[in-house]
XYZ file of N, CA and C in Angstrom:
609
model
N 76.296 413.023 133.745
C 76.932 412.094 134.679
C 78.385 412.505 134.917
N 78.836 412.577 135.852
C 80.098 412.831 136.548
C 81.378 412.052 135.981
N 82.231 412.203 135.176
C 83.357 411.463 134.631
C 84.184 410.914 135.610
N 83.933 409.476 135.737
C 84.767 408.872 136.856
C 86.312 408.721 136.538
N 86.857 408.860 135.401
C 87.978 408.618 134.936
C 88.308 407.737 133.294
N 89.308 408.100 132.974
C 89.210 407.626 131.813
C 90.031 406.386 131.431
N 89.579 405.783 130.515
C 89.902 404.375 130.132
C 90.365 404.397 128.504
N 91.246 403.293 128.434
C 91.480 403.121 127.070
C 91.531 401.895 126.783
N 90.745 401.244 126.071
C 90.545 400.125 125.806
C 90.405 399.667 124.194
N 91.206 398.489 124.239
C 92.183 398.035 122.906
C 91.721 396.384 122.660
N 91.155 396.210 121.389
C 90.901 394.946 121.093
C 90.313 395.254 119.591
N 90.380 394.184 118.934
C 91.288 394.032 117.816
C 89.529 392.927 116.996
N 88.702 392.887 118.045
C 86.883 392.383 117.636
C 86.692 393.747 117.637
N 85.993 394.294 117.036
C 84.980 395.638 116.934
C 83.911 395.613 117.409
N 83.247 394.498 117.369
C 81.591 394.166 118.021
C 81.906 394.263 119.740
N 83.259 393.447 120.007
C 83.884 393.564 121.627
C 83.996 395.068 121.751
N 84.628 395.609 120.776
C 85.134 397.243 121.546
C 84.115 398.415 121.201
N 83.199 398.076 120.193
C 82.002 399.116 120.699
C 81.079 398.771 122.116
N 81.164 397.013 122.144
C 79.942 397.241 123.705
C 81.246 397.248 124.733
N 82.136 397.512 124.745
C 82.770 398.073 126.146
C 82.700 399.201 126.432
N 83.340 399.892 125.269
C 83.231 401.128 124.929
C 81.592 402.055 125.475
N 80.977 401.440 124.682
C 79.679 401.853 125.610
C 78.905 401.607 126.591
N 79.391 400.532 127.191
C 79.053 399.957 128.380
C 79.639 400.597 129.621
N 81.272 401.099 129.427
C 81.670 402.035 130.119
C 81.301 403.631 130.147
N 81.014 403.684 128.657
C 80.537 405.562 128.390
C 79.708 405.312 129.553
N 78.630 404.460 129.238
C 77.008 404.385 130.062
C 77.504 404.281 131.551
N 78.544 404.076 132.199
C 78.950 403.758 133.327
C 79.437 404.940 134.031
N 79.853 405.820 133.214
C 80.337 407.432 133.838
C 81.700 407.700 133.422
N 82.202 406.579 132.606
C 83.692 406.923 132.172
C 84.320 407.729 130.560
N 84.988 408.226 130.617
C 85.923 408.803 129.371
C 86.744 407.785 129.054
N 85.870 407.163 127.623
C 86.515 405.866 127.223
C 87.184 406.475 125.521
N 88.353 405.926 125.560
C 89.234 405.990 124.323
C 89.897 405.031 124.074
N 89.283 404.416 122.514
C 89.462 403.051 122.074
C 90.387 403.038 121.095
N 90.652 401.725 120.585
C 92.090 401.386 119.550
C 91.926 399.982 119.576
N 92.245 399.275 117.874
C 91.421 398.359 117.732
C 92.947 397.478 117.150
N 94.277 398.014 117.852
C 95.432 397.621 117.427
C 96.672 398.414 118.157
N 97.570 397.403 118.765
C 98.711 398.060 119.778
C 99.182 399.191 119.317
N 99.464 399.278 118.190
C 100.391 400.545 117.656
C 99.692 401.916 117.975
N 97.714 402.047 117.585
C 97.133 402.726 117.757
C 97.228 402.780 119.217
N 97.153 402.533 119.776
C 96.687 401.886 121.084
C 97.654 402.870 122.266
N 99.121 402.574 121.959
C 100.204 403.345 122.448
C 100.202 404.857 121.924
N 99.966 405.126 120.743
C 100.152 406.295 120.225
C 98.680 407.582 121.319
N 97.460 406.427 121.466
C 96.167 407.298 122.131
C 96.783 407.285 123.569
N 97.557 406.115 124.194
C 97.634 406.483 125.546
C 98.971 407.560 126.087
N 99.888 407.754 124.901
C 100.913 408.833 124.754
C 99.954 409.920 124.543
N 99.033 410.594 124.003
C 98.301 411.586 123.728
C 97.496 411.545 124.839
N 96.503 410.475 125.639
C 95.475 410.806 126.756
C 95.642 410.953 127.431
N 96.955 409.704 128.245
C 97.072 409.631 129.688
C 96.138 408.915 130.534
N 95.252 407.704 129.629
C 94.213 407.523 131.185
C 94.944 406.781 131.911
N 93.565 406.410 133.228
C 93.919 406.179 134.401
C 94.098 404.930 134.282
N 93.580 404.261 133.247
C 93.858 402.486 133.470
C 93.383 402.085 131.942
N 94.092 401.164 131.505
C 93.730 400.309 130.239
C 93.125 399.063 129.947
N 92.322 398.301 129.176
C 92.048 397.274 129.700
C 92.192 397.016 127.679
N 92.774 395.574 128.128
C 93.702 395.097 126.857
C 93.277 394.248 126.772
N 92.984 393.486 124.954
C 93.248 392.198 124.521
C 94.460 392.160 124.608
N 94.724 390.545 124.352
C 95.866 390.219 124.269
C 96.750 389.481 123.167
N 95.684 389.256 122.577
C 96.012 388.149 121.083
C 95.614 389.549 119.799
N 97.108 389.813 119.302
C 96.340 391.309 118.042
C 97.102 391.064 116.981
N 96.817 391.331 115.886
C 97.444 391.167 114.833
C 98.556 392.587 115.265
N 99.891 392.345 114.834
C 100.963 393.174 115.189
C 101.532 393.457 116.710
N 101.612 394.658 117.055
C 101.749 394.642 118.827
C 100.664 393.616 120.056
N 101.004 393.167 120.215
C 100.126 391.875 121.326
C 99.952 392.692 122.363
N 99.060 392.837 123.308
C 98.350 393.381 124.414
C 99.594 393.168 125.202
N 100.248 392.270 125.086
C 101.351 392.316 126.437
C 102.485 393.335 125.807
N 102.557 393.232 124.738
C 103.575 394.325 124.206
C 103.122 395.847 124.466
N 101.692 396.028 124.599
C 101.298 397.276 125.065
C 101.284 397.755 126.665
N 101.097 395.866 127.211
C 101.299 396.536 128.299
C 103.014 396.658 129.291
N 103.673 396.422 128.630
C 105.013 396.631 128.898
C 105.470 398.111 128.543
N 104.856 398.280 127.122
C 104.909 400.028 127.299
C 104.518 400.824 128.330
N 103.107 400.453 128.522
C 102.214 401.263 129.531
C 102.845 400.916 130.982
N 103.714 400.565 131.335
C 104.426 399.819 132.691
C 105.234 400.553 132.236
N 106.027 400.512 131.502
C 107.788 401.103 131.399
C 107.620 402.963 131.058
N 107.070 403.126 130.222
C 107.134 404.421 129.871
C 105.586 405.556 130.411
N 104.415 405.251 130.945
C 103.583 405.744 131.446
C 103.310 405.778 132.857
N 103.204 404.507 133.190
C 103.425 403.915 134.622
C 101.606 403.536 134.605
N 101.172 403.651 134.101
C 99.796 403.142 133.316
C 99.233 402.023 134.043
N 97.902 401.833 134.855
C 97.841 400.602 135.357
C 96.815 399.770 134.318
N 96.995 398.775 134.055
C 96.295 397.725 133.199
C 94.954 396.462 133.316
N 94.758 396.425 132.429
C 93.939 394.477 133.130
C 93.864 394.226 131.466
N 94.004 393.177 131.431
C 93.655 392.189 130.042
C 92.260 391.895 130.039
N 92.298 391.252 129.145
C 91.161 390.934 128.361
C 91.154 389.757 127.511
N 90.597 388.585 127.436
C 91.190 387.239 126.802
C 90.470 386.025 126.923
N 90.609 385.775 125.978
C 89.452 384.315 125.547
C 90.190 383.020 125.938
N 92.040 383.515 126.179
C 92.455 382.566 127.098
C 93.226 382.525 128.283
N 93.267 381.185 128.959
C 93.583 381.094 130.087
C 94.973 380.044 130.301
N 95.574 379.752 129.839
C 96.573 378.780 129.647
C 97.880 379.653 130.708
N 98.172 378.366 131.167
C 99.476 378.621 132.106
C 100.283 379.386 131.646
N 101.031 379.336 130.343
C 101.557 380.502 129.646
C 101.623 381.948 129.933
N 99.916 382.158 129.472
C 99.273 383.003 129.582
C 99.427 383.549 130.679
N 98.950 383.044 131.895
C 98.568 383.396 133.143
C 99.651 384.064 133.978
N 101.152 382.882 133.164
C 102.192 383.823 134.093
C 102.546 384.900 133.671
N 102.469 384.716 132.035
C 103.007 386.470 131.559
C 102.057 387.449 132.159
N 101.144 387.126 132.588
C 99.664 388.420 132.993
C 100.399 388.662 134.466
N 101.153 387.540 135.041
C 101.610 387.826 136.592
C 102.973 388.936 136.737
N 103.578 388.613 135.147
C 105.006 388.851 135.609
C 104.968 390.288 135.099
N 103.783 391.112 133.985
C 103.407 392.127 133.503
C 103.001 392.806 134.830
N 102.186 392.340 135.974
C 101.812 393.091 136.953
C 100.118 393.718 136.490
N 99.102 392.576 135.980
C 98.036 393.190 135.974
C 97.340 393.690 136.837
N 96.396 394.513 136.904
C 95.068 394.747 138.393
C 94.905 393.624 137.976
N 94.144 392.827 136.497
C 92.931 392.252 136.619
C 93.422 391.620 135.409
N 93.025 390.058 135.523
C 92.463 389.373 134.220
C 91.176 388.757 133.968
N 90.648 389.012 132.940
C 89.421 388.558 133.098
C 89.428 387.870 131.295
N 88.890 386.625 131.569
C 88.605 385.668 130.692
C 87.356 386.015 130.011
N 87.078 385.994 128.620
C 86.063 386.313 127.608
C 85.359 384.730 127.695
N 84.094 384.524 127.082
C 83.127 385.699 126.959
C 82.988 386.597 128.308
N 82.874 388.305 128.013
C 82.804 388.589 129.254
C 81.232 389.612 129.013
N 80.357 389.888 130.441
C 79.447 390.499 130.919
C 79.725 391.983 130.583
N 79.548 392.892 130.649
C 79.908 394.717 130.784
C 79.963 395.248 132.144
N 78.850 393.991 132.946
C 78.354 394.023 134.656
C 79.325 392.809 135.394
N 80.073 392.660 134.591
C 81.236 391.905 135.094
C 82.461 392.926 135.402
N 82.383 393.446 133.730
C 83.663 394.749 133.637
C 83.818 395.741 134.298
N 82.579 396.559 134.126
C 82.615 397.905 135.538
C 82.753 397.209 137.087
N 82.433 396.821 137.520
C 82.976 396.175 139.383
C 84.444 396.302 139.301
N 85.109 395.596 138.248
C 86.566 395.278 137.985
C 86.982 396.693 137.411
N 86.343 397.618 137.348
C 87.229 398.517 136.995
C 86.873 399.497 137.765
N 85.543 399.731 138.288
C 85.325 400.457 139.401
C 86.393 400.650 140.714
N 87.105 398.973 140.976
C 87.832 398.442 141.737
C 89.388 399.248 141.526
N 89.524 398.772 140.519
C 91.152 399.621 139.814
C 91.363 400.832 140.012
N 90.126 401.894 139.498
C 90.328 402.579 139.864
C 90.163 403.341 141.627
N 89.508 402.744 142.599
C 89.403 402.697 143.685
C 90.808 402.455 144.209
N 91.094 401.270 144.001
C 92.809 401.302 144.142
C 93.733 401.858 144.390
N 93.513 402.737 142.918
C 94.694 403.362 142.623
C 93.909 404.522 143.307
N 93.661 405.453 144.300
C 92.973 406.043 145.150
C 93.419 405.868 146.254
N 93.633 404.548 146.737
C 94.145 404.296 147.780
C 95.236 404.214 147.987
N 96.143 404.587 147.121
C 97.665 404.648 147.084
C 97.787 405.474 146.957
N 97.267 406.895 146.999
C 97.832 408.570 146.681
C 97.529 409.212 147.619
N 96.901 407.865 148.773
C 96.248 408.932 150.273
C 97.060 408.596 151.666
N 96.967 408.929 152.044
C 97.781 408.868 153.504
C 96.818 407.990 154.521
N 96.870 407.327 155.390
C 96.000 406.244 155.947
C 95.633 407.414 157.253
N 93.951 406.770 157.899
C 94.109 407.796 158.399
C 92.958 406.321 159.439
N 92.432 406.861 161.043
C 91.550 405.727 161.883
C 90.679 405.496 161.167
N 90.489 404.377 161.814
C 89.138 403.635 161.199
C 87.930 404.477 161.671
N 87.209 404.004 160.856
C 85.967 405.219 160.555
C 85.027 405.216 162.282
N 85.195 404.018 162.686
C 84.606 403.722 164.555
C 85.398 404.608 165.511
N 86.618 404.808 165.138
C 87.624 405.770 165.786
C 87.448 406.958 166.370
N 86.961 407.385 167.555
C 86.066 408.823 168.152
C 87.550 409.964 167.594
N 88.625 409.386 166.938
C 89.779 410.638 166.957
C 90.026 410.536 165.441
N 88.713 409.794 164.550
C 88.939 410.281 163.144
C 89.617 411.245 162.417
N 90.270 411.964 161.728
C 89.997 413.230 161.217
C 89.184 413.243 160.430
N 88.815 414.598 160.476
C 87.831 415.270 159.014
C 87.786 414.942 158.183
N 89.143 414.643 157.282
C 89.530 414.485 156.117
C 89.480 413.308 156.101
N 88.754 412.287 156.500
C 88.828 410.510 156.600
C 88.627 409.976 155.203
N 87.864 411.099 154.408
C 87.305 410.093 153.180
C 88.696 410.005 152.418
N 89.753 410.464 152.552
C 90.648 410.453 151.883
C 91.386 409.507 152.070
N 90.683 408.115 153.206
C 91.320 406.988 154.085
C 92.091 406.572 152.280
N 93.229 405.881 153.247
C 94.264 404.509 152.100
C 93.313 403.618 152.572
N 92.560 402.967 151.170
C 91.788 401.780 151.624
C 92.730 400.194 151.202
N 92.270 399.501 151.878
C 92.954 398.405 151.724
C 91.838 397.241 150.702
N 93.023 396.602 149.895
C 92.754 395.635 148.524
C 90.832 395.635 148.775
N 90.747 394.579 150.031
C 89.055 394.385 149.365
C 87.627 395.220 149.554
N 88.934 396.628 150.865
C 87.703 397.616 151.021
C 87.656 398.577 149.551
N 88.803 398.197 148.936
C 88.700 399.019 147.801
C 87.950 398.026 146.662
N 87.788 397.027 146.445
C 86.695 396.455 145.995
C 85.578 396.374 146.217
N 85.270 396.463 147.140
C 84.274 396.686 147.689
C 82.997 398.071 147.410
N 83.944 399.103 147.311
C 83.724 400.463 146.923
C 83.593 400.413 145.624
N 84.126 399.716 145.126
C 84.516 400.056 143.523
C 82.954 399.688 143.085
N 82.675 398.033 143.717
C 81.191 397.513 143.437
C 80.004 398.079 144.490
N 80.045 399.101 144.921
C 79.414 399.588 145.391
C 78.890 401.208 144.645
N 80.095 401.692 144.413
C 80.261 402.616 143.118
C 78.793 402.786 141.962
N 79.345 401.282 141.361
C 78.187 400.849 140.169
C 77.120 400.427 140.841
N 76.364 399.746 141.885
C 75.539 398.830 141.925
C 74.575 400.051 142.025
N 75.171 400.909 143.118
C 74.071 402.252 143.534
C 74.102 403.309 143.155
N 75.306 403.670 141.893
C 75.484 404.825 141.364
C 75.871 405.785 142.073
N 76.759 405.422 143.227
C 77.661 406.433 144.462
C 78.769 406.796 143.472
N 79.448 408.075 144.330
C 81.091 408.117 143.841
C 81.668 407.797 145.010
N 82.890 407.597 145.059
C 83.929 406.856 146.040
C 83.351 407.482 147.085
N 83.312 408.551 147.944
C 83.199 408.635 148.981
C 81.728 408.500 149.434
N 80.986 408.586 148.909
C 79.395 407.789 149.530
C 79.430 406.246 149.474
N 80.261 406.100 148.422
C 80.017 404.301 148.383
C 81.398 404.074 149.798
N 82.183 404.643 149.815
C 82.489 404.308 151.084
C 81.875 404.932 152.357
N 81.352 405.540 152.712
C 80.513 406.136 153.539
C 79.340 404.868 153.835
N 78.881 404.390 153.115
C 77.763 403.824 152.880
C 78.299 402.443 153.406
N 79.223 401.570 153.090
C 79.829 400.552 153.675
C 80.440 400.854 155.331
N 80.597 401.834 155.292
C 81.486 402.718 157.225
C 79.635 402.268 157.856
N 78.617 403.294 157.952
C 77.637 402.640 157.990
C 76.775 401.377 158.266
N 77.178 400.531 156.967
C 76.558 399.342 157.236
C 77.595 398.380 158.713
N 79.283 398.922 158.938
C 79.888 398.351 159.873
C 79.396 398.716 160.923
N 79.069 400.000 160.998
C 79.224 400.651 162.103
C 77.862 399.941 163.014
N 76.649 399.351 162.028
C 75.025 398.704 162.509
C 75.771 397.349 162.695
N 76.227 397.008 161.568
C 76.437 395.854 162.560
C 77.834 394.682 163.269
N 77.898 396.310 163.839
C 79.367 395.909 164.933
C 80.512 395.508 164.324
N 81.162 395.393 163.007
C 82.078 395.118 162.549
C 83.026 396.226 161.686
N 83.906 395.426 161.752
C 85.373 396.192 160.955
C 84.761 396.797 159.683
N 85.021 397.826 159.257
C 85.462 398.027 158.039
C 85.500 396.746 156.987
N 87.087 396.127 157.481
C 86.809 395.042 156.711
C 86.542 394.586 156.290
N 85.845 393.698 157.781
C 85.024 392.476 157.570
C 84.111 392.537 156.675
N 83.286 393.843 157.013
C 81.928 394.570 156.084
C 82.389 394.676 154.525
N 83.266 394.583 154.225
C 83.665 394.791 152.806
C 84.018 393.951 152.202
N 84.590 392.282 153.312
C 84.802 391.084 152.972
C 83.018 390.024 152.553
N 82.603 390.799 153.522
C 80.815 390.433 153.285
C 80.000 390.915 152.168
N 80.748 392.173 152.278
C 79.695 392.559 151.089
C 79.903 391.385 149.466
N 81.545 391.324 149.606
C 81.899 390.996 148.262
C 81.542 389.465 148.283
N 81.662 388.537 149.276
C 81.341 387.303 148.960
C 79.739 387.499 148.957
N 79.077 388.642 149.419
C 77.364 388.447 149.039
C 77.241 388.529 147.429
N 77.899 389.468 147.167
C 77.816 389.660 145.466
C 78.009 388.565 144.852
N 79.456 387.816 145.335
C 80.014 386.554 144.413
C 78.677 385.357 144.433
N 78.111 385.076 145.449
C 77.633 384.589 145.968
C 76.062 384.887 144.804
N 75.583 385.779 144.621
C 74.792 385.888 143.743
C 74.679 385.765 142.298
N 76.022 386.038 142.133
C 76.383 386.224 140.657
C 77.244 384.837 140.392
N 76.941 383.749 140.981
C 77.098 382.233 140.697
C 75.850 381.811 140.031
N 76.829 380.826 138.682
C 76.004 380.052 138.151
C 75.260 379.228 139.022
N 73.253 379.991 138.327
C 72.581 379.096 139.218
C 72.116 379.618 140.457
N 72.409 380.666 140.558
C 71.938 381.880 141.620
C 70.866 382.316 141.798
């Protein structure tokens, strides 16, 4: 399987960080774990991945203390991980600058979409914007489009659902606009409330 990018992921349950850990291996990623901040900083000074996904409650360095490293000295993009949700909480996760928080208990088919996404993202910020894919004066080089927030979600859960890499899973959404008469966008605003929409309690 094709290494989509690598992850480092830090939590301080072991039963939590082997099924992420392998929930992401199984997903196509280069995952490198640490079960404590100190470790945690020392693997992402040695790896370099592309995104981290953090507890936040650890005995010693706290997930937000890691991710202030990974902000200040890597430039590292992040998402937590956390069994809570308290106002507190929520603003330090705002004022840290997460992709993503996501509240425990969590799915693995919750986790890859959300990280599929991140890294899609951060993809779309290293490219130059280029017409929309309906555009008869495209260039060639289109797959390299700057996608915007929910076409890059969109991709990200498109990524996992069908086992594409970025540019078929966006290809594949250009497509479904192009049948039926809509934006980019819109098609990527649809796709994602179809997903949400399924994956409601009671669905």
């Amino acid at each position: 399987m094709t290494n989509k990018g690598k992850i480092l992921v830090v939590d301080d349950d072991r039963l939590v960080l082997a099924t992420l850990t392998h929930g992401l291996s199984q997903a196509g990623y280069e995952v490198i774990d640490a079960d404590n901040g100190d470790d945690a900083i020392l693997l992402a000074r040695q790896h370099r991945p592309g995104l981290a996904l953090l507890d936040i409650r650890m005995e010693g360095k706290s997930g937000f203390d890691v991710a202030e490293y990974l902000r200040a000295s890597l430039h590292t993009p992040f998402m937590f991980l956390s069994a809570f949700s308290d106002d507190a909480t929520i603003e330090k996760v705002k004022e840290l600058g997460a992709v993503a928080y996501l509240v425990k208990p969590l799915d693995i088919r919750q986790i890859v979409p959300a990280v599929e996404a991140a890294f899609a993202h951060q993809q779309s910020h290293r490219v130059e914007p280029v017409a929309p894919a309906n555009d008869p004066g495209r260039p060639a080089g289109g797959d390299d489009e700057a996608l915007k927030d929910v076409v890059a979600i969109a991709v990200g859960i498109a990524m996992h659902r069908f086992s594409l890499d970025r540019r078929q899973a966006l290809e594949r959404l250009r497509r479904q606009a192009t049948h039926e008469g809509l934006s980019l966008d819109e098609q990527a605003r649809r796709f994602v409330a179809a997903l949400e929409t399924l994956s409601a309690p009671g669905a």
